[in-house]
Coordinates of C-alpha atoms in Angstrom, one line a residue:
Chain A
X1 CA 45.6 67.0 1.0
X2 CA 43.8 66.4 4.2
X3 CA 40.6 67.8 2.6
X4 CA 40.8 65.2 -0.1
X5 CA 41.3 62.3 2.3
X6 CA 38.4 63.1 4.6
X7 CA 35.0 61.9 3.1
X8 CA 33.4 65.0 1.8
X9 CA 29.7 65.4 2.2
X10 CA 29.4 68.3 -0.1
X11 CA 31.2 68.7 -3.4
X12 CA 31.0 71.2 -6.2
X13 CA 33.1 70.9 -9.4
X14 CA 34.5 74.3 -10.2
X15 CA 35.7 73.6 -13.8
X16 CA 34.7 71.4 -16.7
X17 CA 37.1 68.5 -17.5
X18 CA 38.5 69.0 -21.0
X19 CA 38.2 66.2 -23.6
X20 CA 41.4 64.2 -23.9
X21 CA 42.7 61.9 -26.6
X22 CA 42.6 58.2 -25.7
X23 CA 45.7 56.7 -24.2
X24 CA 46.1 54.1 -27.1
X25 CA 44.9 53.9 -30.7
X26 CA 41.2 53.1 -31.1
X27 CA 41.3 52.7 -34.9
X28 CA 43.6 51.7 -37.7
X29 CA 44.3 48.6 -39.8
X30 CA 46.4 46.7 -37.3
X31 CA 43.8 47.2 -34.6
X32 CA 41.1 46.2 -37.0
X33 CA 42.9 43.0 -37.8
X34 CA 43.5 42.3 -34.2
X35 CA 39.9 42.8 -33.2
X36 CA 38.3 41.1 -36.2
X37 CA 40.8 38.4 -37.3
X38 CA 42.9 37.5 -34.3
X39 CA 40.7 38.2 -31.3
X40 CA 40.6 34.7 -29.9
X41 CA 42.3 31.3 -30.4
X42 CA 39.3 30.1 -32.4
X43 CA 39.4 33.2 -34.6
X44 CA 43.1 32.8 -35.2
X45 CA 42.6 29.2 -36.4
X46 CA 39.7 30.2 -38.6
X47 CA 41.7 33.1 -40.1
X48 CA 44.6 30.9 -40.9
X49 CA 42.3 28.2 -42.4
X50 CA 40.6 30.8 -44.6
X51 CA 44.0 32.1 -45.8
X52 CA 45.0 28.6 -46.6
X53 CA 41.8 27.9 -48.5
X54 CA 42.2 31.0 -50.6
X55 CA 45.9 30.1 -51.4
X56 CA 44.8 26.6 -52.3
X57 CA 41.9 27.6 -54.7
X58 CA 42.9 30.9 -56.2
X59 CA 46.1 30.1 -58.1
X60 CA 44.6 27.1 -59.8
X61 CA 41.5 29.1 -60.8
X62 CA 43.6 31.9 -62.2
X63 CA 45.7 29.4 -64.1
X64 CA 42.6 27.8 -65.5
X65 CA 40.5 30.8 -66.2
X66 CA 43.2 33.3 -67.4
X67 CA 46.7 32.0 -68.1
X68 CA 45.8 28.7 -69.8
X69 CA 42.6 29.9 -71.3
X70 CA 41.9 29.9 -75.0
X71 CA 40.1 33.1 -76.0
X72 CA 38.9 32.4 -79.5
X73 CA 37.9 29.3 -81.2
X74 CA 35.6 28.2 -84.1
X75 CA 35.1 24.6 -82.8
X76 CA 36.3 22.4 -80.0
X77 CA 39.4 21.5 -82.1
X78 CA 40.9 24.9 -81.4
X79 CA 40.8 24.1 -77.7
X80 CA 42.8 20.9 -77.8
X81 CA 46.1 20.8 -76.1
X82 CA 47.8 19.3 -79.2
X83 CA 46.6 22.3 -81.3
X84 CA 47.4 25.1 -78.9
X85 CA 50.7 23.5 -77.8
X86 CA 50.2 24.2 -74.0
X87 CA 47.9 22.8 -71.3
X88 CA 44.4 24.0 -72.0
X89 CA 42.3 25.7 -69.4
X90 CA 38.9 27.4 -70.0
X91 CA 37.9 27.5 -73.6
X92 CA 36.3 30.9 -73.7
X93 CA 36.2 30.6 -77.5
X94 CA 33.0 28.5 -76.9
X95 CA 31.3 31.4 -75.1
X96 CA 32.3 34.0 -77.7
X97 CA 31.4 31.7 -80.6
X98 CA 28.0 30.8 -79.2
X99 CA 27.4 34.3 -77.6
X100 CA 24.5 35.2 -79.9
X101 CA 22.6 32.0 -79.1
X102 CA 23.2 32.4 -75.4
X103 CA 21.8 35.9 -75.4
X104 CA 18.9 35.7 -78.0
X105 CA 18.2 31.9 -78.3
X106 CA 16.6 31.2 -81.7
X107 CA 15.4 34.8 -82.1
X108 CA 15.9 35.6 -85.9
X109 CA 19.2 37.3 -86.6
X110 CA 17.6 40.1 -88.6
X111 CA 15.3 41.0 -85.6
X112 CA 17.9 40.9 -82.8
X113 CA 18.2 44.6 -82.7
X114 CA 14.7 44.6 -81.1
X115 CA 16.1 42.5 -78.2
X116 CA 19.0 44.9 -77.8
X117 CA 16.6 47.8 -77.8
X118 CA 14.5 46.0 -75.2
X119 CA 17.6 45.5 -73.0
X120 CA 18.5 49.1 -73.4
X121 CA 14.9 50.3 -72.5
X122 CA 14.9 48.1 -69.4
X123 CA 18.3 49.3 -68.3
X124 CA 17.1 52.8 -68.7
X125 CA 14.1 52.1 -66.6
X126 CA 16.0 50.4 -63.9
X127 CA 18.6 53.1 -63.7
X128 CA 15.9 55.8 -63.7
X129 CA 14.0 54.4 -60.7
X130 CA 17.0 53.1 -58.7
X131 CA 19.5 55.9 -59.1
X132 CA 19.3 58.6 -56.5
X133 CA 20.3 61.5 -58.8
X134 CA 17.9 61.0 -61.7
X135 CA 15.1 63.6 -61.9
X136 CA 11.3 63.0 -62.5
X137 CA 11.1 59.9 -60.3
X138 CA 7.4 59.6 -60.7
X139 CA 7.7 59.6 -64.5
X140 CA 10.4 57.0 -64.1
X141 CA 8.0 54.7 -62.2
X142 CA 5.2 55.3 -64.7
X143 CA 7.7 54.5 -67.5
X144 CA 9.0 51.3 -65.9
X145 CA 5.6 49.9 -64.7
X146 CA 3.3 51.1 -67.4
X147 CA 5.0 52.2 -70.6
X148 CA 8.0 49.8 -70.6
X149 CA 5.9 46.5 -70.3
X150 CA 3.7 47.5 -73.3
X151 CA 6.5 48.8 -75.5
X152 CA 8.7 45.8 -74.5
X153 CA 6.0 43.3 -75.3
X154 CA 5.3 44.9 -78.7
X155 CA 9.0 45.1 -79.4
X156 CA 9.7 41.5 -78.6
X157 CA 6.7 39.7 -80.0
X158 CA 6.2 42.1 -82.9
X159 CA 3.2 44.0 -84.4
X160 CA 2.7 43.7 -88.1
X161 CA 0.8 46.9 -88.4
X162 CA 3.8 49.0 -87.5
X163 CA 6.2 46.9 -89.5
X164 CA 7.6 44.6 -86.8
X165 CA 7.3 41.0 -87.9
X166 CA 5.8 38.6 -85.3
X167 CA 8.4 36.5 -83.4
X168 CA 6.7 33.6 -81.6
X169 CA 7.8 33.0 -78.1
X170 CA 9.3 29.6 -78.8
X171 CA 12.0 31.4 -80.8
X172 CA 12.9 33.4 -77.7
X173 CA 15.7 32.0 -75.6
X174 CA 18.8 32.4 -73.6
X175 CA 19.5 35.5 -71.5
X176 CA 16.5 37.2 -73.1
X177 CA 14.1 34.7 -71.5
X178 CA 15.9 34.8 -68.2
X179 CA 15.5 38.5 -68.1
X180 CA 11.9 38.5 -69.2
X181 CA 10.8 35.9 -66.7
X182 CA 12.6 37.5 -63.7
X183 CA 11.5 41.0 -64.6
X184 CA 7.9 40.0 -64.9
X185 CA 8.2 38.0 -61.7
X186 CA 9.8 40.8 -59.8
X187 CA 7.5 43.6 -61.1
X188 CA 4.3 41.5 -60.6
X189 CA 5.2 40.0 -57.3
X190 CA 5.6 43.2 -55.3
X191 CA 2.2 44.7 -55.8
X192 CA 0.3 41.4 -55.8
X193 CA 2.3 40.3 -52.7
X194 CA 1.5 43.6 -50.9
X195 CA -2.2 43.1 -51.6
X196 CA -2.1 39.5 -50.4
X197 CA -0.3 40.6 -47.2
X198 CA -2.9 43.4 -46.5
X199 CA -5.7 40.9 -47.3
X200 CA -4.3 38.4 -44.8
X201 CA -4.3 41.0 -42.1
X202 CA -7.6 42.6 -43.1
X203 CA -10.6 42.7 -40.9
X204 CA -12.8 41.5 -43.7
X205 CA -13.2 37.7 -43.5
X206 CA -13.6 37.2 -47.3
X207 CA -10.4 39.1 -48.1
X208 CA -8.5 37.3 -45.4
X209 CA -9.8 33.8 -46.5
X210 CA -8.9 34.4 -50.2
X211 CA -5.4 35.7 -49.3
X212 CA -4.7 32.8 -46.9
X213 CA -5.8 30.1 -49.4
X214 CA -3.9 31.7 -52.2
X215 CA -0.7 32.1 -50.1
X216 CA -0.8 28.7 -48.4
X217 CA -1.6 26.9 -51.6
X218 CA 1.2 28.4 -53.6
X219 CA 3.7 28.0 -50.7
X220 CA 2.7 24.4 -50.2
X221 CA 3.8 23.3 -53.7
X222 CA 7.2 23.5 -55.4
X223 CA 7.7 25.9 -58.3
X224 CA 8.3 22.9 -60.6
X225 CA 4.8 21.7 -59.8
X226 CA 3.3 25.1 -60.7
X227 CA 5.3 25.1 -63.9
X228 CA 4.0 21.6 -64.8
X229 CA 0.5 22.6 -64.0
X230 CA 0.8 25.7 -66.1
X231 CA 2.3 23.9 -69.1
X232 CA 1.0 20.4 -69.0
X233 CA -2.2 20.3 -67.0
X234 CA -3.7 23.7 -67.8
X235 CA -4.1 23.0 -71.6
X236 CA -6.1 19.8 -70.8
X237 CA -8.8 21.9 -69.1
X238 CA -9.3 24.6 -71.6
X239 CA -10.8 24.2 -75.1
X240 CA -8.6 23.8 -78.1
X241 CA -7.7 27.2 -79.6
X242 CA -8.1 29.0 -76.3
X243 CA -4.7 28.1 -75.2
X244 CA -2.4 31.0 -74.1
X245 CA 1.2 31.0 -75.1
X246 CA 3.4 28.6 -73.1
X247 CA 5.8 31.4 -72.0
X248 CA 2.8 33.5 -70.9
X249 CA 1.5 30.6 -68.8
X250 CA 4.9 30.2 -67.2
X251 CA 5.1 33.9 -66.5
X252 CA 1.7 33.9 -64.7
X253 CA 2.8 30.9 -62.7
X254 CA 6.1 32.4 -61.7
X255 CA 4.4 35.7 -60.9
X256 CA 1.9 34.1 -58.5
X257 CA 4.6 31.9 -56.9
X258 CA 6.9 34.8 -56.1
X259 CA 3.9 37.0 -55.0
X260 CA 3.0 34.4 -52.3
X261 CA 6.5 34.6 -50.9
X262 CA 6.5 38.3 -51.2
X263 CA 3.3 38.5 -49.3
X264 CA 4.8 36.7 -46.3
X265 CA 7.9 38.9 -46.3
X266 CA 5.7 42.0 -46.4
X267 CA 3.4 40.6 -43.7
X268 CA 6.5 40.3 -41.4
X269 CA 7.1 44.0 -41.9
X270 CA 3.5 44.9 -41.3
X271 CA 3.6 43.1 -38.0
X272 CA 6.6 45.0 -36.9
X273 CA 4.9 48.4 -37.1
X274 CA 3.7 49.5 -33.6
X275 CA 0.0 49.8 -33.1
X276 CA 0.5 53.4 -32.2
X277 CA 1.3 54.2 -35.8
X278 CA -2.1 52.9 -36.9
X279 CA -3.8 54.7 -34.1
X280 CA -2.1 58.0 -34.8
X281 CA -3.1 57.8 -38.5
X282 CA -6.7 56.9 -37.6
X283 CA -7.0 59.6 -35.0
X284 CA -6.0 62.1 -37.7
X285 CA -8.9 60.9 -39.8
X286 CA -6.8 59.1 -42.5
X287 CA -8.8 56.4 -44.3
X288 CA -7.5 52.8 -44.6
X289 CA -5.7 53.2 -47.9
X290 CA -4.2 56.6 -47.0
X291 CA -3.0 55.1 -43.8
X292 CA -1.4 52.1 -45.5
X293 CA 0.1 54.0 -48.4
X294 CA 1.4 57.0 -46.5
X295 CA 2.2 55.6 -43.0
X296 CA 2.3 51.8 -42.7
X297 CA 3.7 50.4 -45.9
X298 CA 6.7 52.9 -46.3
X299 CA 7.9 51.8 -42.8
X300 CA 7.0 48.1 -43.2
X301 CA 8.7 47.7 -46.6
X302 CA 11.8 49.5 -45.3
X303 CA 12.1 46.8 -42.6
X304 CA 11.8 43.9 -45.0
X305 CA 14.1 45.2 -47.8
X306 CA 16.5 42.3 -47.0
X307 CA 13.8 39.7 -47.3
X308 CA 12.4 41.3 -50.5
X309 CA 15.7 41.3 -52.2
X310 CA 16.3 37.8 -50.9
X311 CA 13.1 36.8 -52.8
X312 CA 14.2 38.7 -55.9
X313 CA 17.5 36.9 -55.9
X314 CA 15.8 33.5 -55.3
X315 CA 13.4 34.2 -58.1
X316 CA 16.2 35.2 -60.5
X317 CA 17.9 31.9 -59.9
X318 CA 14.7 29.9 -59.9
X319 CA 14.1 31.0 -63.5
X320 CA 16.4 28.2 -64.5
X321 CA 13.6 25.8 -63.6
X322 CA 11.6 26.8 -66.6
X323 CA 13.9 24.6 -68.7
X324 CA 12.0 21.6 -67.3
X325 CA 8.9 22.7 -69.2
X326 CA 10.8 23.2 -72.4
X327 CA 11.7 26.9 -72.3
X328 CA 15.2 27.7 -73.3
X329 CA 16.5 30.1 -70.6
X330 CA 20.1 31.1 -70.3
X331 CA 21.3 28.0 -68.5
X332 CA 19.4 25.7 -70.9
X333 CA 21.0 27.4 -74.0
X334 CA 24.4 26.7 -72.5
X335 CA 23.5 23.0 -72.0
X336 CA 22.1 22.9 -75.5
X337 CA 25.3 24.4 -76.9
X338 CA 27.4 21.8 -75.1
X339 CA 25.4 19.1 -76.8
X340 CA 26.6 20.5 -80.2
X341 CA 29.0 17.9 -81.7
X342 CA 31.3 20.8 -82.7
X343 CA 31.9 21.7 -79.1
X344 CA 32.2 18.3 -77.4
X345 CA 35.2 18.0 -75.3
X346 CA 35.5 17.0 -71.6
X347 CA 36.9 20.5 -70.8
X348 CA 34.0 22.4 -72.4
X349 CA 31.4 22.2 -69.6
X350 CA 33.9 23.6 -67.1
X351 CA 34.3 26.8 -69.0
X352 CA 30.6 27.0 -69.9
X353 CA 29.3 26.5 -66.4
X354 CA 31.9 28.9 -65.0
X355 CA 30.6 31.5 -67.4
X356 CA 27.0 30.8 -66.3
X357 CA 28.0 31.1 -62.7
X358 CA 29.8 34.4 -63.3
X359 CA 26.7 35.9 -65.1
X360 CA 24.3 34.8 -62.3
X361 CA 26.7 36.0 -59.7
X362 CA 27.0 39.4 -61.2
X363 CA 23.3 39.9 -61.2
X364 CA 22.6 38.5 -57.8
X365 CA 25.5 40.3 -56.2
X366 CA 24.5 43.5 -57.9
X367 CA 21.0 43.2 -56.4
X368 CA 22.4 42.5 -52.9
X369 CA 24.8 45.5 -53.0
X370 CA 22.1 47.8 -54.2
X371 CA 19.8 46.7 -51.3
X372 CA 22.5 47.3 -48.8
X373 CA 23.0 50.9 -50.1
X374 CA 19.3 51.5 -49.9
X375 CA 19.2 50.3 -46.3
X376 CA 22.0 52.6 -45.4
X377 CA 20.4 55.5 -47.1
X378 CA 17.0 55.0 -45.4
X379 CA 18.6 54.3 -42.0
X380 CA 20.3 57.8 -41.9
X381 CA 17.0 59.5 -42.7
X382 CA 14.9 58.0 -39.9
X383 CA 16.8 57.3 -36.8
X384 CA 14.5 56.3 -34.0
Chain C
X1 CA -1.6 87.0 -50.4
X2 CA -4.8 85.0 -51.2
X3 CA -3.3 81.8 -49.9
X4 CA -2.0 83.3 -46.7
X5 CA -5.4 84.8 -46.0
X6 CA -7.2 81.5 -46.5
X7 CA -4.5 79.9 -44.4
X8 CA -5.3 82.3 -41.6
X9 CA -8.9 81.5 -41.8
X10 CA -8.0 77.8 -41.4
X11 CA -6.0 78.7 -38.4
X12 CA -9.1 79.4 -36.4
X13 CA -9.8 76.4 -34.1
X14 CA -12.8 74.4 -34.9
X15 CA -16.1 75.6 -33.5
X16 CA -18.5 73.2 -31.7
X17 CA -22.0 73.6 -33.0
X18 CA -23.6 72.1 -29.9
X19 CA -23.6 73.2 -26.3
X20 CA -22.6 69.6 -25.2
X21 CA -19.3 68.7 -26.9
X22 CA -19.4 65.1 -25.7
X23 CA -22.4 63.2 -24.3
X24 CA -21.7 59.7 -23.0
X25 CA -24.7 57.9 -21.5
X26 CA -24.9 54.4 -20.0
X27 CA -21.8 53.3 -21.8
X28 CA -20.4 49.8 -21.2
X29 CA -17.4 48.1 -22.7
X30 CA -15.9 44.7 -22.4
X31 CA -12.5 43.3 -23.4
X32 CA -13.5 39.7 -23.9
X33 CA -15.3 38.9 -20.7
X34 CA -13.6 41.6 -18.7
X35 CA -16.0 44.5 -18.0
X36 CA -13.6 47.4 -18.5
X37 CA -16.1 50.4 -18.5
X38 CA -19.2 50.2 -16.4
X39 CA -22.3 52.4 -16.8
X40 CA -20.2 55.5 -17.7
X41 CA -22.2 58.8 -17.9
X42 CA -20.3 61.9 -18.8
X43 CA -21.2 65.2 -20.4
X44 CA -18.5 67.6 -21.4
X45 CA -19.7 71.1 -22.2
X46 CA -18.2 73.4 -24.9
X47 CA -15.0 74.9 -23.6
X48 CA -14.7 72.7 -20.6
X49 CA -11.4 71.2 -19.5
X50 CA -11.8 67.8 -17.9
X51 CA -9.0 65.9 -16.2
X52 CA -9.4 62.2 -15.6
X53 CA -7.3 60.5 -13.1
X54 CA -7.2 57.1 -11.4
X55 CA -5.1 54.0 -10.8
X56 CA -3.7 52.1 -13.7
X57 CA -6.2 49.7 -15.2
X58 CA -9.2 51.8 -14.1
X59 CA -10.3 52.3 -17.7
X60 CA -9.5 56.0 -18.1
X61 CA -7.4 55.6 -21.3
X62 CA -10.0 53.2 -22.7
X63 CA -12.7 55.8 -22.0
X64 CA -11.1 58.6 -24.0
X65 CA -10.1 56.2 -26.8
X66 CA -13.8 55.3 -27.2
X67 CA -14.5 59.0 -27.9
X68 CA -12.7 58.8 -31.3
X69 CA -13.5 55.1 -31.8
X70 CA -10.0 53.7 -31.4
X71 CA -11.9 51.4 -29.1
X72 CA -15.5 50.3 -29.8
X73 CA -18.1 50.5 -27.0
X74 CA -20.7 47.8 -26.8
X75 CA -23.5 49.4 -24.9
X76 CA -24.9 52.9 -24.4
X77 CA -24.3 56.0 -26.6
X78 CA -21.5 58.4 -27.3
X79 CA -22.5 61.7 -29.0
X80 CA -19.7 64.0 -30.2
X81 CA -20.9 67.5 -31.1
X82 CA -24.3 66.1 -32.1
X83 CA -23.0 63.1 -34.1
X84 CA -23.6 59.7 -32.5
X85 CA -20.7 57.2 -32.9
X86 CA -22.0 54.1 -34.6
X87 CA -20.4 51.5 -36.9
X88 CA -21.0 54.0 -39.7
X89 CA -17.4 54.6 -41.1
X90 CA -18.3 58.0 -42.6
X91 CA -19.4 59.3 -39.2
X92 CA -16.3 57.9 -37.5
X93 CA -14.1 59.7 -40.0
X94 CA -16.1 62.9 -39.5
X95 CA -15.6 62.7 -35.8
X96 CA -11.9 61.8 -36.0
X97 CA -11.4 64.9 -38.2
X98 CA -12.8 67.1 -35.4
X99 CA -11.2 65.4 -32.4
X100 CA -7.5 65.7 -32.0
X101 CA -5.6 63.1 -29.9
X102 CA -2.2 63.2 -28.2
X103 CA -0.7 59.9 -27.2
X104 CA 1.5 58.8 -24.3
X105 CA 4.2 57.6 -26.8
X106 CA 3.8 60.6 -29.2
X107 CA 3.3 58.2 -32.2
X108 CA 4.9 60.6 -34.6
X109 CA 5.6 59.1 -38.1
X110 CA 9.3 58.3 -38.0
X111 CA 9.8 58.2 -41.7
X112 CA 8.5 61.7 -42.3
X113 CA 10.0 65.0 -41.3
X114 CA 8.4 67.1 -38.6
X115 CA 6.8 69.4 -41.3
X116 CA 5.6 66.3 -43.2
X117 CA 4.1 64.9 -40.0
X118 CA 2.1 68.1 -39.6
X119 CA 1.0 68.6 -43.2
X120 CA 0.1 64.9 -43.9
X121 CA -3.5 65.0 -42.6
X122 CA -4.4 68.5 -43.8
X123 CA -3.2 67.6 -47.3
X124 CA -4.7 64.1 -47.6
X125 CA -7.8 64.3 -45.3
X126 CA -8.7 68.0 -45.8
X127 CA -7.4 68.2 -49.4
X128 CA -5.6 71.4 -48.5
X129 CA -3.0 72.8 -51.0
X130 CA 0.5 72.0 -49.9
X131 CA 1.6 75.6 -49.6
X132 CA -1.3 76.4 -47.3
X133 CA -0.7 73.3 -45.2
X134 CA 3.0 74.3 -44.8
X135 CA 2.0 77.8 -43.6
X136 CA -0.3 76.4 -41.0
X137 CA 2.2 73.8 -39.9
X138 CA 4.9 76.5 -39.5
X139 CA 2.4 78.6 -37.5
X140 CA 1.8 75.8 -35.0
X141 CA 5.5 74.9 -34.8
X142 CA 6.2 78.5 -33.8
X143 CA 3.4 78.2 -31.2
X144 CA 5.0 75.1 -29.7
X145 CA 8.3 77.0 -30.0
X146 CA 10.2 74.6 -32.3
X147 CA 10.0 76.1 -35.8
X148 CA 13.7 75.4 -36.3
X149 CA 13.1 71.7 -36.2
X150 CA 10.8 71.6 -39.2
X151 CA 13.1 69.6 -41.5
X152 CA 14.4 67.1 -38.9
X153 CA 13.0 63.6 -38.3
X154 CA 11.2 62.7 -35.1
X155 CA 14.1 60.5 -34.0
X156 CA 16.4 63.5 -33.8
X157 CA 14.2 65.4 -31.3
X158 CA 13.9 65.0 -27.5
X159 CA 10.9 63.5 -26.0
X160 CA 9.4 66.8 -24.9
X161 CA 9.9 68.3 -28.4
X162 CA 8.3 65.2 -30.0
X163 CA 5.3 65.6 -27.8
X164 CA 5.0 69.2 -28.7
X165 CA 5.2 68.3 -32.3
X166 CA 2.4 65.7 -31.7
X167 CA 0.2 68.5 -30.2
X168 CA 1.0 70.8 -33.1
X169 CA 0.1 67.9 -35.5
X170 CA -3.3 67.6 -34.0
X171 CA -3.9 71.3 -34.0
X172 CA -3.2 71.5 -37.7
X173 CA -6.5 69.8 -38.3
X174 CA -8.3 72.6 -36.4
X175 CA -9.9 70.2 -33.9
X176 CA -13.0 71.1 -31.9
X177 CA -12.0 68.8 -29.1
X178 CA -8.6 67.6 -27.9
X179 CA -8.0 64.3 -26.1
X180 CA -4.8 63.8 -24.2
X181 CA -3.9 60.3 -23.2
X182 CA -1.2 60.6 -20.4
X183 CA 0.8 63.0 -22.5
X184 CA 3.7 63.4 -20.0
X185 CA 4.0 59.9 -18.6
X186 CA 6.7 58.8 -21.0
X187 CA 8.8 62.0 -20.7
X188 CA 12.0 62.6 -18.7
X189 CA 11.2 64.8 -15.7
X190 CA 13.1 67.7 -17.2
X191 CA 10.7 67.8 -20.2
X192 CA 7.3 67.6 -18.5
X193 CA 7.0 71.3 -18.0
X194 CA 7.5 72.3 -21.6
X195 CA 4.6 70.0 -22.6
X196 CA 2.4 71.1 -19.8
X197 CA 3.0 74.8 -20.6
X198 CA 1.8 74.1 -24.2
X199 CA -1.3 72.4 -22.8
X200 CA -2.0 75.2 -20.4
X201 CA -1.8 77.8 -23.2
X202 CA -4.2 75.7 -25.2
X203 CA -6.6 75.5 -22.3
X204 CA -6.5 79.2 -21.6
X205 CA -7.5 79.8 -25.2
X206 CA -10.7 78.0 -24.6
X207 CA -10.1 74.6 -26.2
X208 CA -12.4 71.8 -25.1
X209 CA -10.1 69.2 -23.6
X210 CA -10.2 65.9 -21.9
X211 CA -6.8 64.9 -20.3
X212 CA -5.9 61.6 -18.7
X213 CA -3.0 62.7 -16.5
X214 CA -1.5 62.4 -13.1
X215 CA -0.1 65.9 -13.2
X216 CA -2.1 67.3 -10.3
X217 CA -0.6 70.7 -10.6
X218 CA -1.9 70.9 -14.2
X219 CA -5.3 69.8 -12.9
X220 CA -5.4 72.5 -10.3
X221 CA -4.3 75.1 -12.8
X222 CA -6.7 74.5 -15.7
X223 CA -9.3 71.9 -15.0
X224 CA -13.0 72.8 -14.8
X225 CA -13.7 69.4 -13.3
X226 CA -11.6 66.5 -12.1
X227 CA -13.0 62.9 -12.6
X228 CA -11.7 60.0 -10.6
X229 CA -12.1 56.5 -12.0
X230 CA -11.6 53.1 -10.4
X231 CA -12.4 49.7 -11.7
X232 CA -14.0 51.0 -14.9
X233 CA -16.4 53.3 -13.1
X234 CA -16.6 57.0 -12.5
X235 CA -16.2 57.2 -8.7
X236 CA -16.0 60.9 -8.0
X237 CA -16.4 64.2 -10.0
X238 CA -15.7 67.6 -8.5
X239 CA -14.1 70.9 -9.0
X240 CA -10.3 70.8 -8.6
X241 CA -10.4 72.7 -5.4
X242 CA -12.9 70.5 -3.7
X243 CA -11.4 67.4 -5.3
X244 CA -8.0 67.9 -3.7
X245 CA -9.2 69.5 -0.4
X246 CA -12.3 67.4 0.3
X247 CA -12.2 64.1 -1.5
X248 CA -15.4 62.2 -0.6
X249 CA -15.0 58.6 -1.7
X250 CA -12.6 56.3 0.3
X251 CA -10.9 55.2 -2.9
X252 CA -10.2 58.8 -3.9
X253 CA -8.7 59.6 -0.5
X254 CA -6.4 56.6 -0.7
X255 CA -5.4 57.4 -4.3
X256 CA -4.6 61.0 -3.4
X257 CA -2.7 60.1 -0.3
X258 CA -0.5 57.8 -2.5
X259 CA 0.3 60.3 -5.3
X260 CA 0.6 63.5 -3.3
X261 CA 3.5 63.0 -1.0

């Protein structure tokens, strides 16, 4: 004991201290709740308020959407309280009865299989390139970015030489139009946006100037203005007869609009890459495009996945604005259906808009979840 | 068999065709209005190992970064193995292919595995078949004594291992000249030796090298000449023996007294 008490100048540890278990639990649901929900007075208040809000909203919503709901109807009469003999909630019969119109718009009944096939081909492409386990990834990208757009276009608009009657785009509508616009916007915006971002950081003055003008002009005006320009102004400047289809004009407008935002997201990623990465690539003799494609962009895009997906989600929801220039997207077909005298009751819009919200939510939330899983996967591969 | 034979032939280090590996004459460089390199004249012969030292901000890193055009000089000429560095992009790429560079902060590509880091340039710049590039990469990984790390990512390696990978990455391009920009300055003390050992082996095999470093032990052991720089100028050049025993310039004496305790 006296040895321990006197201040020792030299010390050598003869043995290794074994690992021990911690004296109290460091994981488990109760501890999780204590750390995350009840860690401070403010957090306790917020937790209780949140529980209160859930209890306040959810029962009414369940009552309205499920318990009191009417599941089939041929007109709004079937959804009246006098007819069904109980308080009426959501009239889902409206959605089921108008389902064809909401999905296909005015697309001719006999040709709707083409739209179904289009959806299936798109789903196949998306699954092919997004799923981790599918083989032949390069073929998948070639399919989705080269084959699918051509096949999809021919399928939807028709080609008389192979026996598919032409269906003009003003018959297209509903969910079909929402999917077409957002797919074209998403697929076009990433490559164009990357080129604009590279141009803006380029050493070449011309490339930089063109990119800056393009990005700042598009960012400086609202999407609605671009849609109006595309559909109302543009035809005034071009000769009669040389007037591209109105949906096509909108697609080009939406593509450039989202590309400008994509460019700024990508530029943020490019700026985050250390200069040493550029220098190492250059010192090895890589050319500009090799350096960008192999070294810089893979790292830059990984950093900005959240921003990119944010843009995709924003774009998906912004497609509803095309209704302003007379294109019947999903939301617009719901509104049009509500104007139908057969379906005019004060309850009807509630169910209809709930359904719309649910559809948009499923798609946007799906994109967000997928992005998170990609981030996790990439993060494990390249710890710094 | 055929592929491994061609791989072996690619393993031979690049051969300098000129007696003078690097000839720098009357070179000046400015960062804005700051005169960072002043009237630099330096000739490095084939097989020579030159160590550059000097206080921070003396322009030593900038000097070797000019040799592969990571920095652009504004006056004078730099001739690398008979090719003069100008704005001609083709010539710059040619020189970069022949001149390997190792950085202070390794600059490995974090999104690629070690093997991919090594094979990237041979495959894309030299258009080498992947199999051959893999063989060469594994050969150099064995030489820097970490073949078992081939499938890991840079972030999973220690600093010393990362720097050895960076050296192997340069060697995969069969460079004629190697530039080292403070290769051990960012390393933990325990890892300096493993990197220096790799560099010593390289030097003993006759590689033409320019090293910016403060490792005076390394300079004594392998350098043919030591160059001391201060304020953008070459102040003193000598053999390592004379440089350390009989420094001539006042600035050199002061510097040595500060770093050799």
